[in-house]
XYZ file of C-alpha atoms in Angstrom:
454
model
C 46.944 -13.101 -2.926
C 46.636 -9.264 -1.981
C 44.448 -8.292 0.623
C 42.414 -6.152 -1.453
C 41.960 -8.993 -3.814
C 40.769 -11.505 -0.885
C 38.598 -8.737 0.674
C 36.708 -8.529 -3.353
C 36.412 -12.551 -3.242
C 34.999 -12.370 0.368
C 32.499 -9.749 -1.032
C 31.521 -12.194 -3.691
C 30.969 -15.003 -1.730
C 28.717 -12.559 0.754
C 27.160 -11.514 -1.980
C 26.188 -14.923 -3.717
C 22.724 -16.494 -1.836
C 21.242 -12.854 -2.976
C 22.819 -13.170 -6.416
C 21.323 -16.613 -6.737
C 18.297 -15.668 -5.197
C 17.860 -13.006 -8.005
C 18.830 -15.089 -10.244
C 15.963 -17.916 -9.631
C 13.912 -15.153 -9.439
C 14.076 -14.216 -12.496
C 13.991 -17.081 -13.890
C 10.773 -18.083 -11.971
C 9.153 -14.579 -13.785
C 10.160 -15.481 -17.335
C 8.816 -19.096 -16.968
C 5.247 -17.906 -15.218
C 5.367 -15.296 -18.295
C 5.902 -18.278 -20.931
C 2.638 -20.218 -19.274
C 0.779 -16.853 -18.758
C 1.081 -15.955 -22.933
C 0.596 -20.139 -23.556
C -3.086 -19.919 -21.635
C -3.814 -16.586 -22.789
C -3.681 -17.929 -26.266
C -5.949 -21.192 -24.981
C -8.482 -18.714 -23.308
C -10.123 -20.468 -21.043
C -14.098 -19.739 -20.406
C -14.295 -17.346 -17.134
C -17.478 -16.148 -14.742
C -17.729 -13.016 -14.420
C -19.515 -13.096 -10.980
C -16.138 -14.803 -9.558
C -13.662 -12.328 -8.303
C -10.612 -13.821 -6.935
C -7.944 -11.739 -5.003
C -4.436 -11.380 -3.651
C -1.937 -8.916 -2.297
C 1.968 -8.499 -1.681
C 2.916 -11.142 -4.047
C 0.460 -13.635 -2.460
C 1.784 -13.233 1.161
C -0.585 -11.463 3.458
C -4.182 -10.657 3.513
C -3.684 -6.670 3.193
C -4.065 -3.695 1.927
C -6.590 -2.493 -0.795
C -7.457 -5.801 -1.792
C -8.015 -6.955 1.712
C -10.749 -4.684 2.416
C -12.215 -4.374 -1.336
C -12.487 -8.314 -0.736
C -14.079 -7.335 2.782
C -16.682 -5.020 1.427
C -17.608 -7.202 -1.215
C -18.400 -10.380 0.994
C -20.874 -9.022 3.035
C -22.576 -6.015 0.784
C -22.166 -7.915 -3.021
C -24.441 -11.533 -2.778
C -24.201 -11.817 -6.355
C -20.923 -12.383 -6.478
C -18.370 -14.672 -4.856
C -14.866 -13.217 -3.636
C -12.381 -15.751 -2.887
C -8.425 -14.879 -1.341
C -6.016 -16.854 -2.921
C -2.574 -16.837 -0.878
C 0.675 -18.508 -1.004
C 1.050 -18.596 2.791
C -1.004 -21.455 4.332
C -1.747 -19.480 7.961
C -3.717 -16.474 6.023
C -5.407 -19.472 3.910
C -6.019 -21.040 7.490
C -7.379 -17.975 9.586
C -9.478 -16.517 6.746
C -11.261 -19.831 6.737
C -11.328 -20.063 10.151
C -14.012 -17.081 10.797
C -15.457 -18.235 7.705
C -14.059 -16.752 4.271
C -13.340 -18.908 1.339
C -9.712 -18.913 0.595
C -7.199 -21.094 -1.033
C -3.151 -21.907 -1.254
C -2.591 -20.098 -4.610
C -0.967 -23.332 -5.928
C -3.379 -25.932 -4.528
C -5.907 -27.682 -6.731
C -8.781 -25.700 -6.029
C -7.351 -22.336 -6.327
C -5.782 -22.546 -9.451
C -8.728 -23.521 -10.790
C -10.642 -20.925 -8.760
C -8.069 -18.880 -10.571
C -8.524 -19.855 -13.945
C -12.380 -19.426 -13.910
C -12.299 -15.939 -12.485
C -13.449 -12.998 -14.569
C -11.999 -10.995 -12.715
C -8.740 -10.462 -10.605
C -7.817 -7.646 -7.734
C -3.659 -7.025 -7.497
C -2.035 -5.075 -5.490
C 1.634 -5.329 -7.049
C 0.915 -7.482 -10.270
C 0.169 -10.476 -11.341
C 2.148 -12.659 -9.097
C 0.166 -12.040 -6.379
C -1.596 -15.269 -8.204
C -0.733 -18.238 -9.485
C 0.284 -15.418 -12.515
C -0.534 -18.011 -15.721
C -3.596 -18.857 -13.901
C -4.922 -15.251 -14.322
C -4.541 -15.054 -17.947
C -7.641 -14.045 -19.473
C -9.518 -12.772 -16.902
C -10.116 -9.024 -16.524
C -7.243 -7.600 -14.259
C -7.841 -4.766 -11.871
C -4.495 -3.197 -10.169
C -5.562 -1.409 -7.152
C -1.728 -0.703 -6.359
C -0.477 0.260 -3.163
C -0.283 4.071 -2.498
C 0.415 7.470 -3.988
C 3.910 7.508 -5.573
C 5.905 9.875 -3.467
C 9.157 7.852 -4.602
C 9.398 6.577 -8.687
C 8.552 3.484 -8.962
C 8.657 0.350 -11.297
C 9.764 1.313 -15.037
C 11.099 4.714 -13.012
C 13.459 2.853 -10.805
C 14.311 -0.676 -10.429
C 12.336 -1.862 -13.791
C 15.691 0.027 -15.692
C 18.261 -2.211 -13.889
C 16.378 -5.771 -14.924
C 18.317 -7.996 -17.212
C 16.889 -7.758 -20.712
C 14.611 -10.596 -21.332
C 12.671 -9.538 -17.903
C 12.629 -5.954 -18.965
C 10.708 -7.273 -22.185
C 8.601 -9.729 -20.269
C 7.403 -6.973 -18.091
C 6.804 -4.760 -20.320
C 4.637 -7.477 -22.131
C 2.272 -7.709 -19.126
C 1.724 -3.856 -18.460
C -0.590 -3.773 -20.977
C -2.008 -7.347 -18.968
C -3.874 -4.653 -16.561
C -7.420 -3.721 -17.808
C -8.000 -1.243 -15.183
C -5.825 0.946 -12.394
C -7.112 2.098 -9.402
C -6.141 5.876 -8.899
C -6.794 8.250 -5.729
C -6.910 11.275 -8.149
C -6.282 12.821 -11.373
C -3.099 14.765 -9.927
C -1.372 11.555 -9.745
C -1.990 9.516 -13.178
C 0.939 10.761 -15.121
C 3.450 9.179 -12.698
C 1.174 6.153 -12.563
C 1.515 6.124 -16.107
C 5.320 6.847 -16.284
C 5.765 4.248 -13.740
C 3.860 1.295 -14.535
C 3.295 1.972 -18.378
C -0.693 2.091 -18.130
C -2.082 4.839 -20.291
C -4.790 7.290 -18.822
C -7.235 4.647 -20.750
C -6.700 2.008 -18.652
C -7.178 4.305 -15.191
C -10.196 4.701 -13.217
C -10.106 7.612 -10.366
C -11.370 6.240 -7.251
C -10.470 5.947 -3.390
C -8.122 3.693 -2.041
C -10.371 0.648 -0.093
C -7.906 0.551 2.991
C -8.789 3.862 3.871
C -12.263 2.960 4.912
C -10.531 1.725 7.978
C -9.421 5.418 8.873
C -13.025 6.429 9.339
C -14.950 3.382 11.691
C -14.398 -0.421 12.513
C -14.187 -2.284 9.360
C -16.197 -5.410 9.271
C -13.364 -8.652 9.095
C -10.515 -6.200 9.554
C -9.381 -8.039 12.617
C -8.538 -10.219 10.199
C -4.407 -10.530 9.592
C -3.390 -7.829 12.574
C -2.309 -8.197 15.878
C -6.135 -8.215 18.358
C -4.559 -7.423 21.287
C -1.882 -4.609 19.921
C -5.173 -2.753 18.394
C -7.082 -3.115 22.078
C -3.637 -2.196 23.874
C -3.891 1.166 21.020
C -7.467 2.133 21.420
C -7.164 1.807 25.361
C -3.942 3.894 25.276
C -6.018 6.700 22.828
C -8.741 7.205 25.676
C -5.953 7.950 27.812
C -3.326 10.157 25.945
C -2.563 11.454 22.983
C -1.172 8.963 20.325
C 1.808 9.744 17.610
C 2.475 7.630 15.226
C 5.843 7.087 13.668
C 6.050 5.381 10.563
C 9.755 5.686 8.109
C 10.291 4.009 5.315
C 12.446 1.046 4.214
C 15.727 1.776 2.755
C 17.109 -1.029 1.109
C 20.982 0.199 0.275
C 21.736 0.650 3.882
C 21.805 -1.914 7.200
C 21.464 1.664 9.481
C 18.232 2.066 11.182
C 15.961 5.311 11.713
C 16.303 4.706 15.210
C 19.932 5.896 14.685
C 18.494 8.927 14.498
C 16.474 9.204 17.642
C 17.573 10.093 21.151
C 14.890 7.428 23.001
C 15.766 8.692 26.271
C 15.115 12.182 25.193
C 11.829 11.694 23.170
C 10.460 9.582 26.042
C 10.803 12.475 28.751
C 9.275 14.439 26.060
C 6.721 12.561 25.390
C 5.711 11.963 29.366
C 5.514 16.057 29.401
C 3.147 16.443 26.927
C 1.320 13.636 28.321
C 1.692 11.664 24.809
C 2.484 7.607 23.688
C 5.109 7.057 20.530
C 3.386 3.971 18.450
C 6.149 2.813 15.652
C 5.820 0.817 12.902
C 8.700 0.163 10.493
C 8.189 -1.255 6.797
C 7.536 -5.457 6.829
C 11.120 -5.687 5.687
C 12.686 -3.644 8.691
C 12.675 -3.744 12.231
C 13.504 -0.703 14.974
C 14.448 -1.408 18.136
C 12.777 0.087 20.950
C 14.918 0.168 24.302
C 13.341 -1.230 27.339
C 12.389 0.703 30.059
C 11.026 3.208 27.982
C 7.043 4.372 29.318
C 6.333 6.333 26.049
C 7.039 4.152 23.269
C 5.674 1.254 21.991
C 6.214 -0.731 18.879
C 3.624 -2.775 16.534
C 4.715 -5.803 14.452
C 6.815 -5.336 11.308
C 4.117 -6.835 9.553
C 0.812 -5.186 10.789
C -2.008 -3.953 8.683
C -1.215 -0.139 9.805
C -4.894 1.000 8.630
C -6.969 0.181 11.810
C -4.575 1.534 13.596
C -4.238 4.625 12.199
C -7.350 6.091 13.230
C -6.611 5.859 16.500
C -3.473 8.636 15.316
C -4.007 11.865 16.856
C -0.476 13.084 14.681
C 1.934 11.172 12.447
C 5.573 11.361 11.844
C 7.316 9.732 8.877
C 9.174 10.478 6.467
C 8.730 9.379 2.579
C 5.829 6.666 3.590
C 3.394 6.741 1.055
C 0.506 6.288 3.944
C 0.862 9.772 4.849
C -1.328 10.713 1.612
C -3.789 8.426 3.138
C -3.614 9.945 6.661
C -4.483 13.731 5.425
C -8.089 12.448 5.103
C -7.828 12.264 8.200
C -6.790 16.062 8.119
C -4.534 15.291 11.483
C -0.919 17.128 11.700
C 1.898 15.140 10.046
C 5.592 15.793 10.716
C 8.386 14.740 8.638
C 11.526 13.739 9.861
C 13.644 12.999 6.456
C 17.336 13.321 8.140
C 18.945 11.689 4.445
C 16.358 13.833 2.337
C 19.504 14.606 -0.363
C 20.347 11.386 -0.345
C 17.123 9.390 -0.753
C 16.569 12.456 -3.378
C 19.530 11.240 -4.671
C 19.156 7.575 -4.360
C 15.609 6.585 -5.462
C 14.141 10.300 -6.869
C 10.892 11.695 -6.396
C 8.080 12.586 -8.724
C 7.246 15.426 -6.585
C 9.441 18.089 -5.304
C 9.248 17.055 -1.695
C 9.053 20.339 0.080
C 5.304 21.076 -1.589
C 3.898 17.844 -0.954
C 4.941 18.253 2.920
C 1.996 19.696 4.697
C 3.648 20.013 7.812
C 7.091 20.864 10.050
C 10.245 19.417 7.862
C 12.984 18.433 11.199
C 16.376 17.120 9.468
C 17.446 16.868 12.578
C 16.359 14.997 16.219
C 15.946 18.782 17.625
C 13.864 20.155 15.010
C 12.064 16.696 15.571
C 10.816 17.602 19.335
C 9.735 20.807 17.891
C 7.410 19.598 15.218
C 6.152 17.527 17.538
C 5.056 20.432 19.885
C 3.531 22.102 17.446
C 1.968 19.224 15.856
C 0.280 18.252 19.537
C -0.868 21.499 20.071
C -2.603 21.255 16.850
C -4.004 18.128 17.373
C -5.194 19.592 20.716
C -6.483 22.881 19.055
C -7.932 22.288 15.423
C -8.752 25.920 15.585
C -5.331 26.511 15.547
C -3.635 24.353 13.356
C -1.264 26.417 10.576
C -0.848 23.615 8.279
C -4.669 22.953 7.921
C -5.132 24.819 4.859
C -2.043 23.210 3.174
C -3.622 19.903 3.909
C -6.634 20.682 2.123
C -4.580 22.054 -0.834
C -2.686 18.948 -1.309
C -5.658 16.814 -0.543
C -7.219 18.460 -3.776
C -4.504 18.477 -5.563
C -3.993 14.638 -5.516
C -6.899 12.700 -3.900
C -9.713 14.476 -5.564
C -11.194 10.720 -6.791
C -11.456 10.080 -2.751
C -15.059 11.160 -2.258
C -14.417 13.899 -0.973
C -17.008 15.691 -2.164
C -19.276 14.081 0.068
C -19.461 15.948 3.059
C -19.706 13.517 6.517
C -23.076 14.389 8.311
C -21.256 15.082 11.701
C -17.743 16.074 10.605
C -16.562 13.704 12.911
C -15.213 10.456 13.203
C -16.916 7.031 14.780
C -13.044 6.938 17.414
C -13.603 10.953 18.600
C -11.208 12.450 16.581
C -10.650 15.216 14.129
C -11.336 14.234 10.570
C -11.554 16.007 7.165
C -15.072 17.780 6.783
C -15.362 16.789 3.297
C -14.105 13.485 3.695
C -16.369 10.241 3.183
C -17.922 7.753 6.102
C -16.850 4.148 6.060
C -17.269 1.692 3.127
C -18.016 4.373 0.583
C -14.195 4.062 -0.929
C -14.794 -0.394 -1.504
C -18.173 0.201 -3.219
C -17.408 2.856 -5.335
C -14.279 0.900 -6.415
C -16.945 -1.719 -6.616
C -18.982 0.336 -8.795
C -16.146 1.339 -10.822
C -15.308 -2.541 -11.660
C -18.765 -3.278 -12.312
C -18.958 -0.069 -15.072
C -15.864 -1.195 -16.803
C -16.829 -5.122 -16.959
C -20.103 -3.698 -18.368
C -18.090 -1.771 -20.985
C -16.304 -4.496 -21.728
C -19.476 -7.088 -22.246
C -20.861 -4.260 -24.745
C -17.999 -3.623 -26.930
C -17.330 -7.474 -27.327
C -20.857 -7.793 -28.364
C -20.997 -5.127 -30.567
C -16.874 -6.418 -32.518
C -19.340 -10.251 -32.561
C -22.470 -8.469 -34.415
C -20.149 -6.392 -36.842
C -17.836 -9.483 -37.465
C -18.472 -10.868 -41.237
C -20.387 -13.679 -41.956
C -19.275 -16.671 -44.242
């Protein structure tokens, strides 16, 4: 056999667990779809006072769910919030300190599941038991502003045909989408088919966190990596470095950085590196480094954050979220063409990039200066004002309007003066849920009174 020819076969065979792992994947979707349109047609009887959640496909208590579910424990008695999980150790500590969750597929929460009126997603319906949530009144809360296309803009296209048309069957499944702003809806809408309808304009829940301690947040992160941050923020000021996942390449961002170089950096400006890749990537730090630290892969960034005096990534959604904060942000996108290239972007990435743009580890250092300075002298910070522009532009349902009575933060650092104090962002969405299940009650009675009689 020719060598090229054996070197294709030993690509195959590499290639084959992910192949099959796609494979029952998809398979696994179309069935779940099957039951999902089989109980929808049943329609079970649901309570509208029972809201059941989940997040990141049922594996982690995070995100906006996490702290809608938070809010709504301890501030909404008249109804009951239950986390529904397919990992048995966030089942285990969030009954531990006392919240009621259930395995996803255990007795209880599927039928937890099927008697909910109402369900909170994050990425769809399979953060459930997904047939179990047929019926019930489905709010997506998503998972950040889409920088990058997403969904039916990007890997959607690519799905064999029968899960193309099973998807696209269960976009019109969600009864309500959580958006930060108006500026954003049309690529929601291009990217997960949900008309303007369907959309609500609200804050994001996880970025109560950026403002004060969070009730429960402890919850799913690392204790002793958040003291081991807020001790290191009375001290020095904190960076954080957050890049984003790519999925077509094994290289790693910290290809791109010179540690021995940023750390003496860092130790002159008298400054800590905290990094944080994406759950499915890892970064290396080097020992012997007294600059740098690294949190989990899998931390809940959001407590964290507010402890952030700057932030460096470079197509991470959470960046959106941190210009509440109104902190300096540096990007660092050394592939820009070809991620541009690669996965596309809704916006055109130099005006959504309040900040100094380093495509190299030089330029890097330098937006780093300038960023500290900034963070050190609000009064003269040059990238303020195009902050605030691109805060209006596409977070305007954050309420923002609301101006915080000190203009200050509960951690001692610089935050947005029109931005909102903790826990206003969960009960609004709250609110929001409430208005549309009320909507919902009223035009169902009103199809029942205008419905013939025989």
């Amino acid at each position: 056999m020719e060598l090229s020819r054996v070197s294709e076969v030993n690509t195959s065979l590499a290639d084959c667990p992910e192949t099959l792992s796609t494979l029952a994947d998809h398979a696994s979707f179309l069935g779940q779809w099957a039951l999902y349109r089989a109980l929808k047609a049943v329609d079970p009887p649901r309570k509208e006072t029972l809201w059941v959640f989940g997040a990141q496909g049922g594996a982690a208590f995070a995100d906006n769910a996490k702290y809608l579910y938070l809010h709504v424990a301890a501030e909404c008695p008249e109804i009951r919030p239950v986390w529904l999980s397919k990992d048995p150790e966030v089942v285990h500590e969030l009954q531990t300190v006392g919240f009621e969750a259930y395995h996803c597929y255990s007795a209880r929460g599927v039928a937890l599941a099927l008697r909910a009126g109402v369900v909170f997603l994050t990425q769809g319906h399979r953060d459930l038991a997904m047939p179990a949530a047929a019926g019930a009144f489905a709010v997506l809360l998503w998972h950040g502003v889409p920088l990058k296309r997403i969904s039916w803009d990007a890997e959607f296209l690519d799905l064999p045909g029968p899960v193309r048309r099973a998807q696209a069957d269960m976009a019109v499944e969600f009864d309500l989408l959580t958006v930060p702003g108006a500026g954003v809806a049309d690529q929601f809408a291009s990217g997960l088919r949900i008309d303007r309808e369907r959309m609500a304009v609200g804050g994001y829940p996880r970025n109560d966190a950026l403002f004060a301690e969070f009730p429960g947040e402890e919850v799913g992160i690392d204790a002793a990596a958040l003291a081991r941050v807020r001790d290191l923020a009375e001290k020095r000021a904190l960076v954080f470095y957050l890049p984003t996942f790519r999925e077509w390449t094994d290289n790693s961002a910290a290809d791109r950085l010179d540690f021995a170089a940023l750390d003496s950096f860092l130790a002159e400006r008298d400054a800590t590196l905290v990094v944080k890749t994406h759950p499915r990537d890892s970064l290396d730090v080097p020992h012997g480094l007294s600059q740098i630290v690294a949190l989990p892969e899998t931390s809940d960034i959001y407590p964290f954050l507010r402890y952030a005096d700057a932030l460096v990534t470079d197509y991470s959604s959470v960046y959106f979220d941190y210009l509440l904060l109104d902190r300096p942000v540096v990007f660092y996108p050394y592939d820009l063409a070809e991620y541009r290239a690669r996965r596309g972007f809704y916006f055109d990435y130099e005006s959504v990039t309040p900040g100094p743009v380093a495509d190299s580890f030089e330029d890097l250092l330098a937006g780093l200066d300038r960023a500290l300075d900034a963070a050190a002298d609000p009064t003269g910070d040059a990238d303020a004002p195009a902050r605030a522009a691109l805060r209006a532009r596409l977070l305007g349902g954050d309420p923002a309007t609301r101006k915080s009575p000190d203009g200050d933060s509960a951690v001692g650092r610089s935050v947005a003066t029109d931005c909102a104090p903790v826990a206003s962002r969960s009960a609004q969405v709250a609110a929001l849920v409430r208005q549309r299940l009320a909507e919902a009650r009223d035009k169902s009675s009103k199809i029942g009174r205008e419905r013939p009689t025989t």
